[in-house]
Amino acid sequence: EALAWASLVCQGVPIRLTGQDTIRGTFSQRHLTLFDSKTGEPFTPIQNLPGATAPFELHNSPLSEIACLGFEYGYSGQAPDALVLWEAQFGDFVNSAQVIVDQFLVSGLAKWGQTSRLTLMLPHGYEGSGPEHSSGRLERFLQLAAEGNIRVSNPSTPAQYFHLMRRQGLISKARPLIVMTPKSLLRHPQATSQLGELSDGEFHKVIDDPLFAAGGSGNRSKVTKLVLCSGKVYYDIAACEERESASHVAVARVELLYPFPSNELVELMDSYPALERLEWAQEEPRNMGARAFMKIRLDDILPEGIAYSRVDRDWRASPGEGYAAHHKREQQRIVRAALDL
């Protein structure tokens, strides 16, 4: 994250980051500003880069999401070349700014020809922390996505996040970006990237199963089921102790949900010659997450003769469980169903 932002200000892209506990980071992961232990004097390294040609603004904001997001939307509209980012303490809290999202962020282009590159960073993921600390309401943004009005991403690796941020700051076609950002993945031992993936790589809209990609141990010709998922749930599936016994199942990640990566998904399905089934797997309840969105979009590109199914939590009025044991049982059920165990 810091590398992406630092590289942008060194390329002349102004950055403004605000939000709730943003300087430190909700999960103590960021620490953009350091404080002298004796004097309390703050120092922000990213604001003092010798090669920077653009400013980096950094502010903690009040816990009034509607006020803050409204201000940042206005700011981004008047500074179209700046990368303006607003981060919720947890993605769930964006619900208090829904009016700004509906009236301006997603419909401003259609109503007034007005858009921006305002980026919403919404920590999202089911970890047993209860209904107020689980969901960035991915389903709402996907329901509102149409006519190329926004971008919606759920990156699963540091390299993906790095390239996504740089892409948003440099792309000529400005659009708001909604990012489902990580929580437990910040310290997950498998959610890592090599430095070469940052220096030489690029953002991938879809990521194939590394078991069946080049250098992997799997046999693509024996894969009969392709599981598509997005975000943290991939690591739950990949870490299953019985993963090797499901050698007929490949698990791929959809990193960019909108605009929908039709071409990339068609290419992925075509690359498995024995494919018989396609399944969407998510940790969100059936009436939430990307399930409904994916079903509608996949209907247009699903090859003839390929069966489609889904695995998820049951219908819920509230996003997630507050009991760790119940959460764990549900996660295990989803993982095992995805792998046909």
Coordinates of C-alpha atoms in Angstrom, one line a residue, residues 327-337:
H327 CA -18.9 -19.1 12.2
K328 CA -16.2 -21.8 12.0
R329 CA -18.8 -24.6 11.4
E330 CA -20.3 -22.5 8.5
Q331 CA -17.0 -21.8 7.0
Q332 CA -16.0 -25.5 7.1
R333 CA -19.4 -26.4 5.5
I334 CA -18.8 -24.0 2.6
V335 CA -15.3 -25.1 2.1
R336 CA -16.2 -28.8 2.0
A337 CA -19.1 -28.3 -0.3

